[in-house]
Coordinates of C-alpha atoms in Angstrom, one line a residue:
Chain A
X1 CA -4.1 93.7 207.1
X2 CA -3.5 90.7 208.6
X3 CA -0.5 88.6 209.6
X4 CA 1.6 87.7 206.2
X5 CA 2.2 84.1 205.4
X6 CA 3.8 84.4 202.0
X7 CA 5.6 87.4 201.1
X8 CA 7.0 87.9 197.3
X9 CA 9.5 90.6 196.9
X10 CA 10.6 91.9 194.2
X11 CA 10.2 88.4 192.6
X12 CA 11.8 88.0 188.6
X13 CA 11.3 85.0 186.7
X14 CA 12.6 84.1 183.4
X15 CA 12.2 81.0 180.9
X16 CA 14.4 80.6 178.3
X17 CA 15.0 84.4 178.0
X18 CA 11.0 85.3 178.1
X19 CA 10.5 87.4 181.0
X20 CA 7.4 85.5 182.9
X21 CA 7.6 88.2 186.0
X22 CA 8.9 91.5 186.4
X23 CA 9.7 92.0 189.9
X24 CA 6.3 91.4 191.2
X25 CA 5.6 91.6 194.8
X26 CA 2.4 90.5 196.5
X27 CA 1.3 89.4 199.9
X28 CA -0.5 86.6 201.3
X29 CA -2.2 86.7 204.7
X30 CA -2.7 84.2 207.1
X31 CA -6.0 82.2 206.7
X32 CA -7.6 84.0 204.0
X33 CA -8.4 83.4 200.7
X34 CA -6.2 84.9 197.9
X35 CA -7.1 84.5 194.5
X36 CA -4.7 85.0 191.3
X37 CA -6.3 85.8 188.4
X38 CA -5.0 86.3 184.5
X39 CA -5.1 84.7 180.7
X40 CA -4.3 81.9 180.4
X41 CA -0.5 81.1 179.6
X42 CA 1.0 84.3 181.7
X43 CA 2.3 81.8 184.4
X44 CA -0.3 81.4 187.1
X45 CA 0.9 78.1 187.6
X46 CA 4.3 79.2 187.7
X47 CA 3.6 81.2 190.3
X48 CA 1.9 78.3 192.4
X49 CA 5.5 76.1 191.3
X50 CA 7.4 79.4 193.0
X51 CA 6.0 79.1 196.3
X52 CA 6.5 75.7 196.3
X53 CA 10.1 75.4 195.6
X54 CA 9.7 73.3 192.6
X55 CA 11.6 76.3 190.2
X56 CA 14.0 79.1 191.7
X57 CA 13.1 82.5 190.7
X58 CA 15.8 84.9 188.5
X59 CA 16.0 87.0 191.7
X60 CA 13.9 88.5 194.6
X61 CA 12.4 87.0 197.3
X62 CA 9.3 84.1 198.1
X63 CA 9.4 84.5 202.0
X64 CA 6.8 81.5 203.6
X65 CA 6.5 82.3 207.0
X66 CA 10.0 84.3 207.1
X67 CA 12.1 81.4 205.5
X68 CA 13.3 82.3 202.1
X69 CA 11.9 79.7 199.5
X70 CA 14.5 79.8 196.8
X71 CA 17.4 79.9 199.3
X72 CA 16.6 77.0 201.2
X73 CA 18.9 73.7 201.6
X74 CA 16.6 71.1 200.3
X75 CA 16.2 69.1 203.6
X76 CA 14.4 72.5 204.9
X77 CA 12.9 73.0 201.4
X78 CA 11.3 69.7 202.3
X79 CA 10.5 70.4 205.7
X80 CA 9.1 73.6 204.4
X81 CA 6.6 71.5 202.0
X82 CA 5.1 69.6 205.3
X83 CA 3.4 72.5 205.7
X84 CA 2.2 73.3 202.4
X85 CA 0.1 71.1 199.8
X86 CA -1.0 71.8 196.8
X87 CA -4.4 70.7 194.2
X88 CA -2.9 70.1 191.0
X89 CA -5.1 70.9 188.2
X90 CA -5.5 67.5 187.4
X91 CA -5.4 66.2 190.6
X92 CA -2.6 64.0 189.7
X93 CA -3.6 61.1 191.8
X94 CA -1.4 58.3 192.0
X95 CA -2.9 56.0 189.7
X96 CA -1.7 52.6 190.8
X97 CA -3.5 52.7 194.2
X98 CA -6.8 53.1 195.5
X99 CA -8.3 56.7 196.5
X100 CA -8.2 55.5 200.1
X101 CA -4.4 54.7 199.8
X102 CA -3.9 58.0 198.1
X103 CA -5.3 60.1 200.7
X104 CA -3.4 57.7 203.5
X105 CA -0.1 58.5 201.0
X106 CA 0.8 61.3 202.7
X107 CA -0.1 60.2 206.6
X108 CA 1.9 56.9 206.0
X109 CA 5.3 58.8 204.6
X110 CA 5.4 61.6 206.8
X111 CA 4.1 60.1 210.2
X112 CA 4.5 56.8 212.5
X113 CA 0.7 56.1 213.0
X114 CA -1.0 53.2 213.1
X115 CA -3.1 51.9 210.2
X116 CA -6.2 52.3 213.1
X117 CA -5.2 55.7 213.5
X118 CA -4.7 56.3 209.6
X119 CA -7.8 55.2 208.6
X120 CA -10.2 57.2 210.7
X121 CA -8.1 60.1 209.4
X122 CA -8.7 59.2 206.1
X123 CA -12.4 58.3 206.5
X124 CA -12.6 61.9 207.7
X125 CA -10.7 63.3 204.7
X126 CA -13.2 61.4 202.5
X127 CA -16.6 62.4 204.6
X128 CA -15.2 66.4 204.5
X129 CA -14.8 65.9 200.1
X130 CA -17.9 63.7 200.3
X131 CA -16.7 60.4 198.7
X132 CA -16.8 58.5 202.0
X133 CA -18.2 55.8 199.6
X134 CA -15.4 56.0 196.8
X135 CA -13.1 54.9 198.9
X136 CA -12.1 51.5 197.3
X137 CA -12.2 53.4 193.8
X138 CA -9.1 53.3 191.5
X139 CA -8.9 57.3 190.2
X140 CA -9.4 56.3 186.8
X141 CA -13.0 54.6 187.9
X142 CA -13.4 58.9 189.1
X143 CA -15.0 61.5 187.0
X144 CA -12.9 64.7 187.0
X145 CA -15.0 66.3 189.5
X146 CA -14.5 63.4 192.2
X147 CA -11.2 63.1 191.3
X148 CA -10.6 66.8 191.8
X149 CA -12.0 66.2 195.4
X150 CA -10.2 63.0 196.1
X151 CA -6.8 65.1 195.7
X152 CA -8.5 67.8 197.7
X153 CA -8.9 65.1 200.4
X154 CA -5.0 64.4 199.8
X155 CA -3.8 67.2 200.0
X156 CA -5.7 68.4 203.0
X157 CA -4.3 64.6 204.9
X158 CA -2.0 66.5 207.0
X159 CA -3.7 69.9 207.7
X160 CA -1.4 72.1 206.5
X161 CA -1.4 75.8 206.6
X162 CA -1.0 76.5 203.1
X163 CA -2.8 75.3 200.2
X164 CA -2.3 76.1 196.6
X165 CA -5.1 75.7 194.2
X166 CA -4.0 75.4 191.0
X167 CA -7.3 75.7 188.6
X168 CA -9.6 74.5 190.9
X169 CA -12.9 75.1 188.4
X170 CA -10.8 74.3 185.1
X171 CA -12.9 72.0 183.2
X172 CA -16.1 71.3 185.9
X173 CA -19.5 70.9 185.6
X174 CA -21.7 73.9 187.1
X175 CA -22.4 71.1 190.1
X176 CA -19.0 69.7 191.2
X177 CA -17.7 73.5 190.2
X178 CA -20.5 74.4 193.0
X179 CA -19.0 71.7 195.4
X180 CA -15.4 73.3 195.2
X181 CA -16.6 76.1 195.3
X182 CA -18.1 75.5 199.1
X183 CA -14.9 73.3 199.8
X184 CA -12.4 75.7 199.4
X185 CA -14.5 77.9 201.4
X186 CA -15.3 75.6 203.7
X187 CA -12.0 74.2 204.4
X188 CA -11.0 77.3 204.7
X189 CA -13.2 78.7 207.9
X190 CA -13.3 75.3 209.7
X191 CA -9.6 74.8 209.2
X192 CA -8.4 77.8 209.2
X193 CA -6.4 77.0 206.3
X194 CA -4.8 80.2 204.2
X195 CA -5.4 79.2 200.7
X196 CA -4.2 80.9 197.4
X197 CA -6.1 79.9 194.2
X198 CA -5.2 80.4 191.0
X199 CA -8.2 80.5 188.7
X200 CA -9.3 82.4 185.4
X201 CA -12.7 81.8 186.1
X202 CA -14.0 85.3 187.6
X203 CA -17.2 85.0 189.1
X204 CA -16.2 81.8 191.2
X205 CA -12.9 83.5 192.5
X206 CA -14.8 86.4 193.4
X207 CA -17.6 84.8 195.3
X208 CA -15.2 83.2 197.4
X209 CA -11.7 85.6 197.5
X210 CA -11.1 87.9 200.5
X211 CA -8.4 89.8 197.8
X212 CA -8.0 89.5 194.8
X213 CA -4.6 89.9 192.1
X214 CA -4.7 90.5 188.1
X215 CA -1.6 89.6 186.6
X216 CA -0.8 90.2 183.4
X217 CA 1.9 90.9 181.0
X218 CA 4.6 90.3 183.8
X219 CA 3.0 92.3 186.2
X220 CA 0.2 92.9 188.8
X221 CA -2.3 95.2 187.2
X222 CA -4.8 95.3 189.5
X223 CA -5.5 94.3 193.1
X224 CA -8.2 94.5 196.4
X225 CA -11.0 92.7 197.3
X226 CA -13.7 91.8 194.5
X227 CA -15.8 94.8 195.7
X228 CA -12.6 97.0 194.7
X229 CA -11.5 95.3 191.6
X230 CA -15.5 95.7 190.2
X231 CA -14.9 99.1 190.7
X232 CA -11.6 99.7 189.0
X233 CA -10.5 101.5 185.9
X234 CA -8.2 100.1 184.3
X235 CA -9.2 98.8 181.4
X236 CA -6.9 95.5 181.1
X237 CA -8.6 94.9 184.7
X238 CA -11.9 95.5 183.1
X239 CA -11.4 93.3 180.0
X240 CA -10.7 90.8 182.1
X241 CA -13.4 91.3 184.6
X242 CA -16.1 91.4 181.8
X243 CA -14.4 88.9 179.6
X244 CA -14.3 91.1 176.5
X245 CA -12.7 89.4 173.8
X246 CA -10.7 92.6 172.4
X247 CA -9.1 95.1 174.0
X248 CA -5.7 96.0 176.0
X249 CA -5.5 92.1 175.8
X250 CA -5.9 91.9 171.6
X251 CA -7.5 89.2 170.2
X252 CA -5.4 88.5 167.8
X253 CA -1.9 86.7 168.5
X254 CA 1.2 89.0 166.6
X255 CA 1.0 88.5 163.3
X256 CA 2.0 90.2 160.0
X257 CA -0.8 92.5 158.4
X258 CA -3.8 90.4 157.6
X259 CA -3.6 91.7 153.8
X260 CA -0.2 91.5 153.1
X261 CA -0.4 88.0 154.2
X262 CA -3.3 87.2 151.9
X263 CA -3.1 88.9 148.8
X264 CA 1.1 89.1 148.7
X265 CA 3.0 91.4 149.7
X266 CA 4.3 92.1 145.8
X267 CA 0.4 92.5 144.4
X268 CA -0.9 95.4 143.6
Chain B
X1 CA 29.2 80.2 161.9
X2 CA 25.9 79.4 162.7
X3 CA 26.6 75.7 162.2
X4 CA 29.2 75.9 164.7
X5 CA 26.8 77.7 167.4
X6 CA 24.1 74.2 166.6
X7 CA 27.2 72.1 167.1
X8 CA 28.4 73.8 170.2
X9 CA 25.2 73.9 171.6
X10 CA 23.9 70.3 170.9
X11 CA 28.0 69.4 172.5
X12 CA 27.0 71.4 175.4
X13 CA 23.5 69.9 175.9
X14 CA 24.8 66.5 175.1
X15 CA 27.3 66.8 178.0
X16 CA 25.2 68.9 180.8
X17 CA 22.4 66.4 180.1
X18 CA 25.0 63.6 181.0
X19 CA 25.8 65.6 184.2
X20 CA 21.9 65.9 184.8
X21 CA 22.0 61.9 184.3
X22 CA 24.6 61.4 187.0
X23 CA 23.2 63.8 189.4
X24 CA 19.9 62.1 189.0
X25 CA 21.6 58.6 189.9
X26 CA 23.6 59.8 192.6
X27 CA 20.6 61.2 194.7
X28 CA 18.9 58.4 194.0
X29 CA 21.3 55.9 195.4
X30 CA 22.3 58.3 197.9
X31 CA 18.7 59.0 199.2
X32 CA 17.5 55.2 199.5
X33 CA 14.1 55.2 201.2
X34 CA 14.3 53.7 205.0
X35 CA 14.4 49.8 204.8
X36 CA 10.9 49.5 206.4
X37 CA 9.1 51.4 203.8
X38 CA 11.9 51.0 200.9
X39 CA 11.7 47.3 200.8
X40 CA 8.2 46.6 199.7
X41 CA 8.3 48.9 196.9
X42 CA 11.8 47.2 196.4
X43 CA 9.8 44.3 196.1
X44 CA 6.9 45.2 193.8
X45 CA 9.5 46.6 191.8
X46 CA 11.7 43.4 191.2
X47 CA 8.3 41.3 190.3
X48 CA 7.4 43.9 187.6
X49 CA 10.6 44.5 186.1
X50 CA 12.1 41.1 187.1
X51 CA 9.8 38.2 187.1
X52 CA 7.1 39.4 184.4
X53 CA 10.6 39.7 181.9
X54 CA 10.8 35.7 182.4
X55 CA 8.5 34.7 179.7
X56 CA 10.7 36.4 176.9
X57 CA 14.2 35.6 178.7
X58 CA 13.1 31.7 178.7
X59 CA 11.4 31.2 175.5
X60 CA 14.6 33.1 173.9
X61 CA 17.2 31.3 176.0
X62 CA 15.9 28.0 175.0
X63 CA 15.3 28.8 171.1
X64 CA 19.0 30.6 171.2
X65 CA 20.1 27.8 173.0
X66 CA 18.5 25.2 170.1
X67 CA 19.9 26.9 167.4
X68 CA 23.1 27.0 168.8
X69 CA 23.1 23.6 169.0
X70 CA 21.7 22.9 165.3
X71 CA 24.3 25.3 163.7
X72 CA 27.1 24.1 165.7
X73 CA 26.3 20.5 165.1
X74 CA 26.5 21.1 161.4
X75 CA 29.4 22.6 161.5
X76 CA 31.4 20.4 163.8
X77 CA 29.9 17.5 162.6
X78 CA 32.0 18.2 159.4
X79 CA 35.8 18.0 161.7
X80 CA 34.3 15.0 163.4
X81 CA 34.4 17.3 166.5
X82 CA 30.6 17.2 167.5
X83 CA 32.1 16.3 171.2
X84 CA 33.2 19.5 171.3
X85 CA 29.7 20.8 171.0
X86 CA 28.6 21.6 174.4
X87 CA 31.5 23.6 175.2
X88 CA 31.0 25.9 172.2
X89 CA 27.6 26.6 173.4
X90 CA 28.2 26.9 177.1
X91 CA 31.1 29.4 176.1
X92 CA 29.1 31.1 173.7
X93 CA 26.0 31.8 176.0
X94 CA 28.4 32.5 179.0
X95 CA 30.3 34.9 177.3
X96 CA 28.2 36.5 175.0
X97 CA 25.0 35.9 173.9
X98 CA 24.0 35.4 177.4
X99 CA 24.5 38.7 179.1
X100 CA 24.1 40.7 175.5
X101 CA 20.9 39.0 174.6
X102 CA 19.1 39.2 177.9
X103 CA 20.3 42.7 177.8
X104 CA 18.7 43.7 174.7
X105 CA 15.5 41.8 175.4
X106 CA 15.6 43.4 179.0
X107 CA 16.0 46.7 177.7
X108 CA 13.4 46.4 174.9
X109 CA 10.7 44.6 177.8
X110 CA 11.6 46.2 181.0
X111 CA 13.7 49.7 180.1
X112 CA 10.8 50.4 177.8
X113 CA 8.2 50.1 180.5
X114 CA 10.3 51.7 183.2
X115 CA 10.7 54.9 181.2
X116 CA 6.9 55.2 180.4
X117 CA 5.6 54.6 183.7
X118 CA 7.8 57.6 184.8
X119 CA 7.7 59.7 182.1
X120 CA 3.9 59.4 182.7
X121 CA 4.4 60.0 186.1
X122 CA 5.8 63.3 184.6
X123 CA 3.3 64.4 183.0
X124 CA 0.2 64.1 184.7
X125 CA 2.1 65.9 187.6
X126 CA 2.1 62.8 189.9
X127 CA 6.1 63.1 190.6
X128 CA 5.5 66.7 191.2
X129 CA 2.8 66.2 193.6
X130 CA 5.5 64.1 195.4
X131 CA 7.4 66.7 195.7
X132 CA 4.9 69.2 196.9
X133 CA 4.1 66.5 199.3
X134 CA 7.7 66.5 200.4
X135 CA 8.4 62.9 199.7
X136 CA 11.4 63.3 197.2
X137 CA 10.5 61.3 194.0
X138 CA 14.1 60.5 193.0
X139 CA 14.1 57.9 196.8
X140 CA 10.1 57.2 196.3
X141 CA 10.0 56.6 192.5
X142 CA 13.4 56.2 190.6
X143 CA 15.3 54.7 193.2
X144 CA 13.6 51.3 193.9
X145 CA 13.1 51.2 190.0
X146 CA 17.0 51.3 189.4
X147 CA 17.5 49.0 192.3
X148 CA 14.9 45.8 191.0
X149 CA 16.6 46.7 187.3
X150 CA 20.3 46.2 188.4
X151 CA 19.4 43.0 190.6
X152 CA 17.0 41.5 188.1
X153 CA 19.1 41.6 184.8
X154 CA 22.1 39.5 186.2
X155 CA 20.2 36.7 187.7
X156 CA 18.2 37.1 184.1
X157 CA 21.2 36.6 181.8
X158 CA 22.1 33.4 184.3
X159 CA 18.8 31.9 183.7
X160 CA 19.4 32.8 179.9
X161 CA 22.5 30.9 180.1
X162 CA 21.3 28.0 182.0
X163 CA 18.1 27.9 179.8
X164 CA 20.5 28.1 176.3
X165 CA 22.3 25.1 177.7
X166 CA 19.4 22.6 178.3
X167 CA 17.7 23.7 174.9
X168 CA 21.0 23.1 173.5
X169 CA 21.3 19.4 174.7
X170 CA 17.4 19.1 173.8
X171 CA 18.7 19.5 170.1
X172 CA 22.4 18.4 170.9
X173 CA 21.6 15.2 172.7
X174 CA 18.3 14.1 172.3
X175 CA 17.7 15.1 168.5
X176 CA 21.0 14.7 167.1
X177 CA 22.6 12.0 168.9
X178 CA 25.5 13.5 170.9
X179 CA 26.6 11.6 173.4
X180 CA 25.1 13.0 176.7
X181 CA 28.1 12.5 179.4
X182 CA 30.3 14.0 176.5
X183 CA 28.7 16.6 176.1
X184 CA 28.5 17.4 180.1
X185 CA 31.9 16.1 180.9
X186 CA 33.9 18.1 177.9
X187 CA 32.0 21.2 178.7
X188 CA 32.8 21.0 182.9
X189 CA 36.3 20.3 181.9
X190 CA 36.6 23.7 179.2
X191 CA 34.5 26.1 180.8
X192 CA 36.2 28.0 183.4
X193 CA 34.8 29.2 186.7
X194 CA 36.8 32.6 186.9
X195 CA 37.0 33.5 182.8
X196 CA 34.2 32.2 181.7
X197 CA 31.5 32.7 184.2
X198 CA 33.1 35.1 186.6
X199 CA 33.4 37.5 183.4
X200 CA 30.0 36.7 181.7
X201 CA 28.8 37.8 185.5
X202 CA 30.9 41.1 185.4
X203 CA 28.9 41.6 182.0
X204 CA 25.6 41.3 182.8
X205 CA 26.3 43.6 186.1
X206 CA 27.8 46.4 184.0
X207 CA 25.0 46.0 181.2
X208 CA 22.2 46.2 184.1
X209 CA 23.7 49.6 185.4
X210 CA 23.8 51.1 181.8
X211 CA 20.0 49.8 180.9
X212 CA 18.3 50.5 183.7
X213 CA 20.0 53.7 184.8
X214 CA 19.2 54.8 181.3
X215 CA 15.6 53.9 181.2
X216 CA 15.2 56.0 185.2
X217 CA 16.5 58.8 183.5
X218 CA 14.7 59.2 180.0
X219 CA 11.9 59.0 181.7
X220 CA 12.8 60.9 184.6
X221 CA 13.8 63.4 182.1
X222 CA 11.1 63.5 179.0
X223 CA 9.3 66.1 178.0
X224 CA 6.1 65.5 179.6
X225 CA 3.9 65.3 176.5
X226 CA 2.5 62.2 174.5
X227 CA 5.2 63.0 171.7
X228 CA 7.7 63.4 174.5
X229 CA 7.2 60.2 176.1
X230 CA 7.2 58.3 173.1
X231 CA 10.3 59.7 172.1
X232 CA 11.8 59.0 175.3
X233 CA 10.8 55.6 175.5
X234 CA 12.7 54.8 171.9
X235 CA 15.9 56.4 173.4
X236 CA 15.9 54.1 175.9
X237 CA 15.4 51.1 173.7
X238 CA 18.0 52.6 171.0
X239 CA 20.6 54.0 173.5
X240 CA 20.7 51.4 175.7
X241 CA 20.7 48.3 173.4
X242 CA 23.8 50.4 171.3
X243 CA 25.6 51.4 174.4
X244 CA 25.4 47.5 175.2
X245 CA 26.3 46.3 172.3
X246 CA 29.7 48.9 172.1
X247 CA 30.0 47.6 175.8
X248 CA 30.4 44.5 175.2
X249 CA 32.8 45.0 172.3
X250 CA 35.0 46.5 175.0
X251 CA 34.4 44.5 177.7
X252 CA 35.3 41.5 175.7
X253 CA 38.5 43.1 174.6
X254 CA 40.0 43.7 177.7
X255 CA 38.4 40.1 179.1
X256 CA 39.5 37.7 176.6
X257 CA 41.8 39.5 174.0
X258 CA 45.5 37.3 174.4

């Protein structure tokens, strides 16, 4: 395998007494593409909010490029983060300036160049996402698809090494889906970017992964490349594969016995 | 027993989310943005929370200010003491009704808008994409909020004052007939630069801390759902025009009490 950029260890996470990870440990390597996969509401997200730093983990270790996440002062937290960005699932634009200012956001805070300077790199941004033309756009004059790209463009402003997808395909049309799709991939090869997305939607991801985790019920249930996980047993890993709507997953959220809870539990 | 877990806890959460408050304002005034990039959002800031809360401090400062005068009139009228009308209302409005009034309205008009906009920041994840950005929110977003609030309220009550005053000699003077250099001259002589003003001033400064640090932090703090916001934004109004009001009760006490 390749060089590791992100190496979980071991990694616990609770909320409010609910155990969202039992001391999972995956790796992520350098300029690939990793995909995390799972039902909704197990804490894919989470996991994305891990890497980042935004919430410490119960114990265990998020290692990003050797430097331990969670134990970080938060200057280097933040000096950490210059070299990560992330595509929020809804893209959370800033809403009270211009797509062209959003993208330049990140160039203006973080470095001393010239608005010349700025804007060629933000006319490039735009070109790469394709809304070269939506530049003078507020993000609520965006559908969700461009707006989806627009924060792409953001959060691609300073090239960083990492990039967390969080959702990418949530909520897309089959043709802006398509156009992420090729981003992400693109991106990827001409930037050499490592990225690590976090989807539910399986035949995407697995166009597009180079390896692939299941997570589910606090756990990593199944991993490898897409070829691998097509090819696996386990039937949670299957369910989820197929998209079967009953199985190791039940369909049903825990609830008391369907009859007792219609005809009384006193009848006869 | 159970009762007294739901009392200890809600104690305990009362209290840690008044550490969380103070934490909140102490990175932001501690992480103030570099002057170059921290003073136009400094600026923008001041005209949204400061200048568009003109209308409602004016139009209130002057009817307050009218009233005053009508009521007072009446009343002194009675003691043939209508001289001593533009005193009562300068004192009045310098003292109280002033920095309460433009407080309430403040928090009501501004607070209530500071704490959506960030608690909507909140939730459609724009704070946290700061973050992820590694621009720290609390410097970028709260900060420059707090500062424009605790500038703009003080110079707001003063205008309130100022304001009161000429709608009070509108009524006073030109409606009812009081004599205008009395009115002036009696109110220089009474009204005191260092307990009058000087304390109305401390007022208005403490009450623009409480408000505005208040409306940062409910917002800053909400849950971020619809529901969450909206309850946020009604603490803010609620807490802050109470805490003002109790404030002042205080304040006033250990100003002007012997």
């Amino acid at each position: 395998m390749s060089e590791i950029l992100v190496d979980i260890k071991n990694m616990t996470f609770k909320r409010n007494e609910r155990v969202i990870y039992d001391g999972i440990s995956l790796s992520i390597p350098k300029g690939k593409i990793t995909a995390i996969m799972g039902p909704s509401g197990i804490g894919k997200t989470t996991l994305l909010r891990l890497i980042g730093g935004q919430i410490k983990p119960e114990s265990g270790q998020i290692l990003f490029d050797g430097h331990d996440i969670p134990q970080l002062s938060r200057n280097d937290l933040y000096e950490v983060r210059k070299r990560m960005s992330m595509l929020f699932q809804s893209g959370a634009l800033f809403t009270d300036m211009s797509v062209y200012d959003n993208i330049a956001f990140p160039i203006r805070e973080h470095t001393e160049l010239s608005e010349d300077i700025i804007e060629k790199m933000v006319l490039m941004k735009l070109e790469a996402v394709g809304l070269r033309g939506a530049r003078g756009l507020r993000p609520s004059e965006l559908s969700g698809g461009m707006a989806r790209r627009a924060a792409l463009a953001r959060s691609i402003a300073l090239d960083p090494e990492l990039i967390l997808y969080d959702e990418p395909f949530a909520g897309q049309d089959p043709i802006s889906m398509g156009v992420i799709v090729r981003l992400i991939q693109d991106l990827g090869q001409a930037l050499g970017l490592t990225s690590v997305v976090v989807s539910h939607d399986v035949p995407e991801v697995m166009s597009i992964a180079d390896y692939i985790y299941i997570i589910a019920e606090q756990k990593i249930i199944g991993q490898g490349t897409p070829e691998e996980i097509y090819r696996q047993t386990s039937p949670l890993v299957q369910q989820f594969v197929k998209g079967e709507s009953d199985g190791p997953v039940p369909f049903h959220f825990p609830a008391a016995p369907y009859r007792e809870e219609l005809i009384g539990r006193g009848s006869k | 027993m159970q009762q007294l877990q739901i009392l200890g806890h809600t104690i305990i959460g009362q209290i840690s989310g008044l550490g969380r408050a103070l934490l909140m304002l102490l990175s932001a005034l501690f992480h103030m943005p570099n002057p170059r990039k921290g003073f136009p959002l400094l600026l923008n800031q001041l005209y949204s929370v400061g200048v568009l809360s003109l209308v409602i401090i004016l139009v209130s400062g002057l009817f307050i200010g009218m009233v005053l005068a009508l009521q007072g009139y009446t009343i002194l009228v009675g003691y043939g003491a209508e001289a001593s009308l533009g005193p009562m209302v300068a004192l009045s409005l310098l003292r109280e009704l002033g920095p309460v009034v433009s407080a309430l309205l403040f928090a009501g008009r501004a607070g209530s808008a500071l704490t959506a906009e960030i608690g909507l920041m909140k939730a459609t994840e724009q704070l946290s994409s700061l973050e992820m950005m590694a621009v720290d929110p609390l410097r970028r977003v709260v900060a420059p909020r707090f500062w424009a609030g605790f500038i703009s309220l003080p110079l707001l009550a003063a205008i309130f004052s100022a304001v009161g005053i000429l709608g009070a000699h509108l009524v006073g003077v030109d409606w009812l007939g009081v004599d205008s250099g009395t009115f002036w001259s009696v109110m220089q002589a009474q009204v005191s630069f260092e307990k009058d003003i000087l304390n109305g001033i401390i007022k208005s400064v403490v009450f623009a801390f409480v408000v505005t640090w208040i409306a940062v932090y409910k917002g800053y703090a909400c849950e971020p759902t619809s529901e969450g916001i909206s309850r946020a934004t009604t603490s803010t109004v609620v807490q802050s025009s109470l805490l003002v009001l109790g404030l002042d009760f205080v304040l006033t006490a250990l100003m002007f009490a012997n």
